[in-house]
Short mmCIF file of C-alpha atoms in Angstrom, two decimals:
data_model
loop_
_atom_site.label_atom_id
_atom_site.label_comp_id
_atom_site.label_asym_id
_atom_site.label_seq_id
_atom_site.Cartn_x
_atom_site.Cartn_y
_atom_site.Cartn_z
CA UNK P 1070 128.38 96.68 75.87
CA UNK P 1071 126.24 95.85 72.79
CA UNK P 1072 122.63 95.34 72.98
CA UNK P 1073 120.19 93.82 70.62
CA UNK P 1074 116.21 92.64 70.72
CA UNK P 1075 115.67 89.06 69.01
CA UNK P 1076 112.04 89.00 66.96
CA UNK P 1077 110.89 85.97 68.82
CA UNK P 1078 107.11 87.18 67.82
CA UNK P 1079 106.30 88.82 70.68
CA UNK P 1080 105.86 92.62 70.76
CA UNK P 1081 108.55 93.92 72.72
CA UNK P 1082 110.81 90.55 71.11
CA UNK P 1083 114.02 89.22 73.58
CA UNK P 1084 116.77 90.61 74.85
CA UNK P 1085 120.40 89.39 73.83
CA UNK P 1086 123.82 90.45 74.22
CA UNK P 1087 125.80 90.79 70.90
CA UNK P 1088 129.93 91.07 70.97
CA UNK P 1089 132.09 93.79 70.06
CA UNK P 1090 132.50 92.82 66.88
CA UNK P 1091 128.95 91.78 66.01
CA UNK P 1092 129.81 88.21 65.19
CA UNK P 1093 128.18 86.69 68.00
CA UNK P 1094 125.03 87.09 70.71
CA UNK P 1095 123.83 85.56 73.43
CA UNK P 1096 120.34 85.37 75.24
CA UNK P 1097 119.89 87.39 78.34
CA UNK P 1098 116.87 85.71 79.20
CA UNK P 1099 118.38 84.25 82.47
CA UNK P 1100 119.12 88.24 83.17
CA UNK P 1101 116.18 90.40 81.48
CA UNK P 1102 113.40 89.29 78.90
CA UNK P 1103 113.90 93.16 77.67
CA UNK P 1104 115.86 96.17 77.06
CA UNK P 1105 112.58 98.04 78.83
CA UNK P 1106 112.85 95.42 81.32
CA UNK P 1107 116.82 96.06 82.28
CA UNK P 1108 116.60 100.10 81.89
CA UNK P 1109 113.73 99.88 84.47
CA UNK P 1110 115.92 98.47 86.45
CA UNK P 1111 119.48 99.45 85.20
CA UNK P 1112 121.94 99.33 88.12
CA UNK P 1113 120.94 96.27 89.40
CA UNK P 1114 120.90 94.65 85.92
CA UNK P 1115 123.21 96.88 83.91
CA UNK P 1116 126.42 94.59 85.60
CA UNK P 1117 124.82 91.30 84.62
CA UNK P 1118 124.83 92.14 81.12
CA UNK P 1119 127.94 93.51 81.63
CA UNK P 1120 129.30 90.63 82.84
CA UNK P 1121 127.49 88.14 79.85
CA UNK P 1122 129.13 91.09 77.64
CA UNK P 1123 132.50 90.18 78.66
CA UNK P 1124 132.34 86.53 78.87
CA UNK P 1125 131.14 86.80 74.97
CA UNK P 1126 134.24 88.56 73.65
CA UNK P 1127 136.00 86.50 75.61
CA UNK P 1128 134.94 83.20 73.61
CA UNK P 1129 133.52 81.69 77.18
CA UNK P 1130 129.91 81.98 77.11
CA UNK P 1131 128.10 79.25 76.96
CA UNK P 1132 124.84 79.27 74.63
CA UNK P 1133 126.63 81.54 71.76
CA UNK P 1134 125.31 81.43 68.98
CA UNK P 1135 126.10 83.56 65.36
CA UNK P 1136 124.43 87.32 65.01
CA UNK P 1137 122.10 88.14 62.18
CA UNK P 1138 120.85 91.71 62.02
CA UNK P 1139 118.16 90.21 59.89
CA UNK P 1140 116.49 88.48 62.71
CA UNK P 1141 116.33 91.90 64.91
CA UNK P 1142 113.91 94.46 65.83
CA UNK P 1143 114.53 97.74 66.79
CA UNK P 1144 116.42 97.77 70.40
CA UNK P 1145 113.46 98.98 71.74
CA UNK P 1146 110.37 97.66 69.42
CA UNK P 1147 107.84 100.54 71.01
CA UNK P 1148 108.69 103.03 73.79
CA UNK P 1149 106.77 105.20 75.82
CA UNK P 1150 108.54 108.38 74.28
CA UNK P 1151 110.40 109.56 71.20
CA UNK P 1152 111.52 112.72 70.85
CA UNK P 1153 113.53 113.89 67.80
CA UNK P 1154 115.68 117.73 67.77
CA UNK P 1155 117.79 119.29 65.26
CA UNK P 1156 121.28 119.52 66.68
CA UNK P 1157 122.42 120.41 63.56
CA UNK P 1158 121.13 123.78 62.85
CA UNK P 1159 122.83 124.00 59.64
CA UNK P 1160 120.78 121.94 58.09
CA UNK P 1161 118.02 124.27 59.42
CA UNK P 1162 119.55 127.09 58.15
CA UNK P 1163 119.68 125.07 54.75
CA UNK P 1164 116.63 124.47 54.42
CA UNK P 1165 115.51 127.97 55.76
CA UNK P 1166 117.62 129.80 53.08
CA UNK P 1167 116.59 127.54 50.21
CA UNK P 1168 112.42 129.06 50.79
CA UNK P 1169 114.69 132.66 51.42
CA UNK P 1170 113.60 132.87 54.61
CA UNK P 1171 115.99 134.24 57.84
CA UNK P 1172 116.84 132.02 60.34
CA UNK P 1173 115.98 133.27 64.37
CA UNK P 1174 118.66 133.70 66.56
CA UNK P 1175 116.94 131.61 68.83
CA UNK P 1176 117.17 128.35 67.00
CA UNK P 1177 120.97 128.64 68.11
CA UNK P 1178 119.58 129.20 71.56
CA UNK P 1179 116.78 126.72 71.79
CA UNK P 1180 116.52 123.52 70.44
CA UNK P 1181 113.93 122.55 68.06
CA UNK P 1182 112.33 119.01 68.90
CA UNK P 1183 108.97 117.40 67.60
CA UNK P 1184 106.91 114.80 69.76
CA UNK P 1185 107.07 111.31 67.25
CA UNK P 1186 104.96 108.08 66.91
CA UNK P 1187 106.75 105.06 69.56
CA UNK P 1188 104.22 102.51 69.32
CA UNK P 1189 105.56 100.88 65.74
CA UNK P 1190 109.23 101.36 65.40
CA UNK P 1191 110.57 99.45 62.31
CA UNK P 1192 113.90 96.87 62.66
CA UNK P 1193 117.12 97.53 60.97
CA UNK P 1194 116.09 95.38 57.64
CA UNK P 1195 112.67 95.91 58.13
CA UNK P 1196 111.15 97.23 54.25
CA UNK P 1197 109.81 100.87 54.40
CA UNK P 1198 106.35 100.57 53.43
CA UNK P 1199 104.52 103.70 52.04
CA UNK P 1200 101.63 104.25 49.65
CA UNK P 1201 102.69 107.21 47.14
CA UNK P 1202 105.83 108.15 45.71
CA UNK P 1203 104.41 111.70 45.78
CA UNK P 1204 104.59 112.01 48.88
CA UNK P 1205 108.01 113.26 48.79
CA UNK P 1206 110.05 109.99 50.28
CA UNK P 1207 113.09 110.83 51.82
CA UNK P 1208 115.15 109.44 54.74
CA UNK P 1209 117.17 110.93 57.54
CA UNK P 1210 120.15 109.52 59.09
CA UNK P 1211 120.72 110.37 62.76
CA UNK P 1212 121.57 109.13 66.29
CA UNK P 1213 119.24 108.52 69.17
CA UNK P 1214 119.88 108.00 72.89
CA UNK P 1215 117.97 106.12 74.99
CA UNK P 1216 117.88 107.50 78.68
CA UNK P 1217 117.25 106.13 82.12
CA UNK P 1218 114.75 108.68 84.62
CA UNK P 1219 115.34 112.03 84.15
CA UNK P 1220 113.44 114.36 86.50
CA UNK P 1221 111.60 117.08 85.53
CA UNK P 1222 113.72 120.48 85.68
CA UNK P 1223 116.65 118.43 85.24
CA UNK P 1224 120.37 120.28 84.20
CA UNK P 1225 122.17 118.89 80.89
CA UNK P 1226 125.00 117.54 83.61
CA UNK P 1227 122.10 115.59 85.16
CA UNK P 1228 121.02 114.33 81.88
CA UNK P 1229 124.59 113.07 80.80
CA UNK P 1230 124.58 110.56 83.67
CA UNK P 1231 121.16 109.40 82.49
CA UNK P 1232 122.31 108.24 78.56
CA UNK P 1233 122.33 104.98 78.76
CA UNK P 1234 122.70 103.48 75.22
CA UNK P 1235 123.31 104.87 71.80
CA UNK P 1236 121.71 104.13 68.50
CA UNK P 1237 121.36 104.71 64.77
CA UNK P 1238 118.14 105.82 63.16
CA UNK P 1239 116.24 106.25 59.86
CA UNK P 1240 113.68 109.27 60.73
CA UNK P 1241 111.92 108.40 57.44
CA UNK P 1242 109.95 111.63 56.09
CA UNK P 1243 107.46 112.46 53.76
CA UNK P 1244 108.65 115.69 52.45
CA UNK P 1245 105.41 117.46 50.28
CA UNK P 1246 103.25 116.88 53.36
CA UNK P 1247 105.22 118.31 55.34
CA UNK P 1248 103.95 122.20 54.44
CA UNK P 1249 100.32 121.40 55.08
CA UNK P 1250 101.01 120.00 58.10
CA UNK P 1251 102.75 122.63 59.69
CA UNK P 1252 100.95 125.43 58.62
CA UNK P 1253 98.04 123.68 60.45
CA UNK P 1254 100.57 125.22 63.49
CA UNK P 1255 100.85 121.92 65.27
CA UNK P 1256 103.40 119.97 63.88
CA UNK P 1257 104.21 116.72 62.44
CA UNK P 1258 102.07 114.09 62.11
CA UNK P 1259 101.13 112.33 58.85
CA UNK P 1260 104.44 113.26 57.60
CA UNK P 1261 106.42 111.28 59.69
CA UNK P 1262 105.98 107.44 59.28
CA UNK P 1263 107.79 104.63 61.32
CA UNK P 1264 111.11 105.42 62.62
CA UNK P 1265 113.63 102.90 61.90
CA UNK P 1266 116.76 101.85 63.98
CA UNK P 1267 120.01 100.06 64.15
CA UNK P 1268 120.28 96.36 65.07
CA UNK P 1269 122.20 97.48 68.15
CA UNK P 1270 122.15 99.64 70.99
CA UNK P 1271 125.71 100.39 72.77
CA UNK P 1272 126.83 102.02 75.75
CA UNK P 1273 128.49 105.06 75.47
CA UNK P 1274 132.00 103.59 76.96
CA UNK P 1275 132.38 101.56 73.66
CA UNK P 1276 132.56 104.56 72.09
CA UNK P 1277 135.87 105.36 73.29
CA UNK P 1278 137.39 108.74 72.27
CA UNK P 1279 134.80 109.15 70.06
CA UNK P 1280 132.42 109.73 72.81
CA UNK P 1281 133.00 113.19 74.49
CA UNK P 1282 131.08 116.49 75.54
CA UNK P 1283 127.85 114.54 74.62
CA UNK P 1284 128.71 114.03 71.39
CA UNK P 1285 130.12 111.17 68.55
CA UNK P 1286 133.04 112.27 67.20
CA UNK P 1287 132.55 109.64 64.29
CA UNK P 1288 131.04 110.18 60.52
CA UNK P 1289 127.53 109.12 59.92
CA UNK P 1290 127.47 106.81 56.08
CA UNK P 1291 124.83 107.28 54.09
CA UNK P 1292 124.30 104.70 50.91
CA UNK P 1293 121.70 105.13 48.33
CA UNK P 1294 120.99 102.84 45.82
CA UNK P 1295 125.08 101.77 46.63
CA UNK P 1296 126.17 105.09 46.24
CA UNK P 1297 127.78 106.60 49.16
CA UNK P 1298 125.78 110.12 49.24
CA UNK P 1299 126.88 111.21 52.62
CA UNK P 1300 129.55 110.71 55.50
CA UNK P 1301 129.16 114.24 57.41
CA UNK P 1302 131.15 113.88 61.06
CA UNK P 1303 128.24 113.54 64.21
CA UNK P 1304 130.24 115.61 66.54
CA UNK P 1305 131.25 118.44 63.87
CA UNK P 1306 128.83 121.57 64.21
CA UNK P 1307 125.96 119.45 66.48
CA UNK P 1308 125.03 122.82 68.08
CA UNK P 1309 123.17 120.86 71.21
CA UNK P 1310 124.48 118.02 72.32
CA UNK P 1311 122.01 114.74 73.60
CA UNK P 1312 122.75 116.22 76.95
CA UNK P 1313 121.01 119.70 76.27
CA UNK P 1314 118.51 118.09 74.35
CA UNK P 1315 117.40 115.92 77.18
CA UNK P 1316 117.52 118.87 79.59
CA UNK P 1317 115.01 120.44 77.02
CA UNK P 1318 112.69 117.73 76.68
CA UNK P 1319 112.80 117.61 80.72
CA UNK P 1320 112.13 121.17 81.14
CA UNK P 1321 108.12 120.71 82.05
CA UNK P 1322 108.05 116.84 82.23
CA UNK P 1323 109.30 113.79 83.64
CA UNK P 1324 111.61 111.51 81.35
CA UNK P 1325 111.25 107.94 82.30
CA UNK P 1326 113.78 105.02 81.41
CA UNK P 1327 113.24 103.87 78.14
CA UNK P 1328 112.70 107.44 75.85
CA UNK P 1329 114.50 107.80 72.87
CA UNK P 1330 116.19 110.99 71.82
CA UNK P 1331 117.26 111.91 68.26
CA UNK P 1332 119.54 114.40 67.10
CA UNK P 1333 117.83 114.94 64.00
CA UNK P 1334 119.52 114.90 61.01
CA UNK P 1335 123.45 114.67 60.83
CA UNK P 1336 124.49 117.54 58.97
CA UNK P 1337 127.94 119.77 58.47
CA UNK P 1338 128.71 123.04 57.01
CA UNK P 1339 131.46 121.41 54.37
CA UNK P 1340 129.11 120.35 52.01
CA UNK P 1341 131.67 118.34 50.75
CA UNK P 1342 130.54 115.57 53.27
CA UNK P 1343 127.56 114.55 51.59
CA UNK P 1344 124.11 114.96 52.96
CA UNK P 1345 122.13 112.90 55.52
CA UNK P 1346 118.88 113.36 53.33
CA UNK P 1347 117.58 114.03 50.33
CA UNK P 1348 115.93 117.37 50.94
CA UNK P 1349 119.39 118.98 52.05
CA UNK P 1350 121.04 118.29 48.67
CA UNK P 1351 117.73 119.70 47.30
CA UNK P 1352 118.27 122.79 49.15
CA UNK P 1353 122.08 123.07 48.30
CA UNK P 1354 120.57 122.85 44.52
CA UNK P 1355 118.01 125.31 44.96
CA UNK P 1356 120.43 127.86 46.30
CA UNK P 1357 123.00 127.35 43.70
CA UNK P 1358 120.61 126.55 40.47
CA UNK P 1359 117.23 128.24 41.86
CA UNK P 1360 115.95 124.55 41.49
CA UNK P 1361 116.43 121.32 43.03
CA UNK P 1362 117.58 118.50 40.50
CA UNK P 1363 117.65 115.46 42.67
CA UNK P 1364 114.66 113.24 43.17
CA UNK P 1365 113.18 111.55 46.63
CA UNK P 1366 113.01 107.75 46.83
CA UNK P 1367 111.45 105.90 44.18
CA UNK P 1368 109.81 102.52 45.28
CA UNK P 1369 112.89 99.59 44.96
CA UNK P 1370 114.92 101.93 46.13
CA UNK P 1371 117.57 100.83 48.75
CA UNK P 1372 119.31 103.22 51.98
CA UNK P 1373 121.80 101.81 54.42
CA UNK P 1374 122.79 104.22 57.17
CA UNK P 1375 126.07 102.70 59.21
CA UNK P 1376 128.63 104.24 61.58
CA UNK P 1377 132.20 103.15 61.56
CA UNK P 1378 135.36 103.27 64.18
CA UNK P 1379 138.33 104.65 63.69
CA UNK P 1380 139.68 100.95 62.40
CA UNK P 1381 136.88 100.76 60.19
CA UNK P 1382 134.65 98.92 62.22
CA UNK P 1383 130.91 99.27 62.12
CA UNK P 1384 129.90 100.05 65.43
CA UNK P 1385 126.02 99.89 65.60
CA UNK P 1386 125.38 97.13 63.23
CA UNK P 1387 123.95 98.89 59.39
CA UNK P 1388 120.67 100.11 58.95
CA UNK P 1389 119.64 98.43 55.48
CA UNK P 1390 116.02 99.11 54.22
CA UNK P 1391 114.35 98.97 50.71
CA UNK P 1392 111.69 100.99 49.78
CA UNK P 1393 107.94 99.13 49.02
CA UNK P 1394 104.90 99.74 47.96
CA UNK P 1395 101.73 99.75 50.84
CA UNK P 1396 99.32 96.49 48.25
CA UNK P 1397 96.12 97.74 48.22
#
C-alpha cells in the first residue's frame, strides 16, 4: 500500500491512503490520525489500511477525493530517529580518490552512517531554504526505510521483517562546511540542513520484483534545472543493503517504530548513469581534469528526484524542490 501525511496544520499533519497510481487518497482518520500512530501499532492497524488500500484502487471507497503532492508533508513530518549510511561505497571511493586519498578495507566491511536532525523534515514541494550560496549547495538523492522495533543486537534477517515502508529522499548538503566540520572529529552537523522526502511512503510488496535481497532493483532520476543529470540503478553495487544497515544502527541500541534509514547517496560504478549529486560529478572532474568544472546550486535553482516502475510509472510520488534564499 501507499501512504501519505495531509498538512492539515498540525505538526505531525493526517494520515491518508493514496492509490496505486497516485490519482486518488483517502483519509484514514477513522483508522489512524498518523503514520507514527499506525507503526506503533502496525499489526493491528497495518490490515485496516490495507483494506482502505484496496477498496481505493478498486473505485469503492467512499470519501475519495483527488491526490496533490503539493498539499503533503513528509510521511513522517519529525521522527524520533534518522539515520543516513553510504551503501554505495563507490561514491566513497569517489570522493576519496578525488582528495588522493586510499580508501580502508573496512568501509567494504562496515557501514558508514551519521546520526541526522528528525525534528524538521521538509515535504516533497516544500522550497529549500538556505542563507549562502557559498556554502557549497548540493543535493543527494537516496532511499530511506522506515522500520517497526528492532531490538538491540538484532541480525540483518531480523531487521528485514522490521522494514515497513519505503521512501525517497533529498539529503540536502552543504558541501564547503563539510571539512571543518569533520575535522572537528565528530561529524555532521551544520552541514546537513533539513532532509526532504517523497509525498509517499510504500510497502515493500508494491515493489514487486524490484524489491529483493533488501534492495530496489529500480533507477533513481535525478533532474536539475530539467536536465536529467542522473538515473544510476538502487540495487546495482549498494554494498549494504537496508537490512545490514539496520542491523548496524541496532548493534548498541534499541530501534523503535518510526526511524528512518537512508542509504545515502545512490551511486554506480558506470559513470555513464549520471550522478545522484553534485559533488560526485565534481570528483569524476577532478580525477579526469585535476579540477572540478561543475557548480553547486545557485538560488532559483530547481531538483526533482523520482523513481519509476518498470511501465514507467512513478512509484513514490516526485520529489520537486526549488532552491530560496533564507530573507533576512
Amino acid at each position: 500500500m501507499k501512504l501519505a501525511t495531509l498538512n492539515d496544520g498540525a505538526r505531525d499533519g493526517q494520515l491518508a491512503v493514496v492509490a496505486r497510481d497516485l490519482k486518488t487518497a483517502h483519509i484514514a482518520d477513522g483508522i489512524a490520525p498518523t503514520l507514527q500512530a499506525a507503526l506503533d501499532d502496525w499489526p493491528f492497524i497495518a490490515p485496516q489500511l490495507q483494506a482502505l488500500y484496496q477498496a481505493l484502487n478498486a473505485g469503492s471507497a467512499r470519501r475519495a477525493f483527488d491526490f496533490d503532492p503539493a498539499h503533503c508533508m513528509a510521511p513522517m513530518p519529525r521522527a524520533f530517529q534518522w539515520a543516513d549510511g553510504s551503501a554505495y561505497v563507490n561514491h566513497v571511493e569517489l570522493v576519496r580518490k578525488a582528495r588522493s586519498a586510499e580508501m580502508p578495507p573496512s568501509f567494504r566491511e562496515d557501514p558508514l552512517m551519521y546520526q541526522g536532525g528528525s525534528d524538521d523534515f521538509l515535504g516533497p514541494m516544500d522550497d529549500i531554504v538556505l542563507a549562502r550560496e557559498e556554502w557549497g549547495i548540493d543535493f543527494e538523492a537516496e532511499l530511506a526505510v522506515i522500520t517497526g522495533d528492532v531490538t538491540m543486537g538484532a541480525t540483518p534477517d531480523d531487521a528485514h521483517g522490521q522494514i515497513r515502508l519505503l521512501m525517497l529522499a533529498n539529503d540536502v548538503s552543504l558541501r564547503n562546511l563539510i571539512p571543518p566540520e569533520l575535522a572537528k572529529g565528530f561529524g555532521f552537523l551544520q552541514s546537513k540542513p533539513a532532509t526532504s522526502f517523497s509525498p509517499v511512503a510504500v510497502t515493500p510488496d508494491e515493489l514487486g520484483e524490484a524489491w529483493r535481497d533488501g534492495k530496489v532493483h529500480l533507477p533513481l532520476r535525478s533532474t536539475w534545472n530539467g536536465r536529467l543529470v542522473g538515473q544510476p540503478d538502487a540495487g546495482t553495487d549498494m554494498v549494504f543493503n537496508f537490512p545490514q544497515l539496520i542491523a548496524h544502527l541496532a548493534k548498541t541500541r534499541n530501534v523503535r517504530a518510526g526511524s528512518i534509514v537512508g542509504s545515502g547517496t545512490v551511486s554506480n560504478k558506470d559513470a555513464s548513469r549520471g550522478y545522484s549529486c553534485i559533488a560526485e560529478q565534481r570528483c569524476l572532474e577532478t580525477i579526469e581534469h585535476g579540477e572540478p568544472v561543475t557548480g553547486f546550486m545557485r538560488f532559483g535553482d530547481t531538483i526533482r528526484i523520482e523513481m519509476l516502475d518498470a511501465a514507467g510509472k512513478s512509484v513514490f510520488g516526485a520529489i520537486e524542490q526549488a532552491l530560496r534564499r533564507r530573507e533576512a
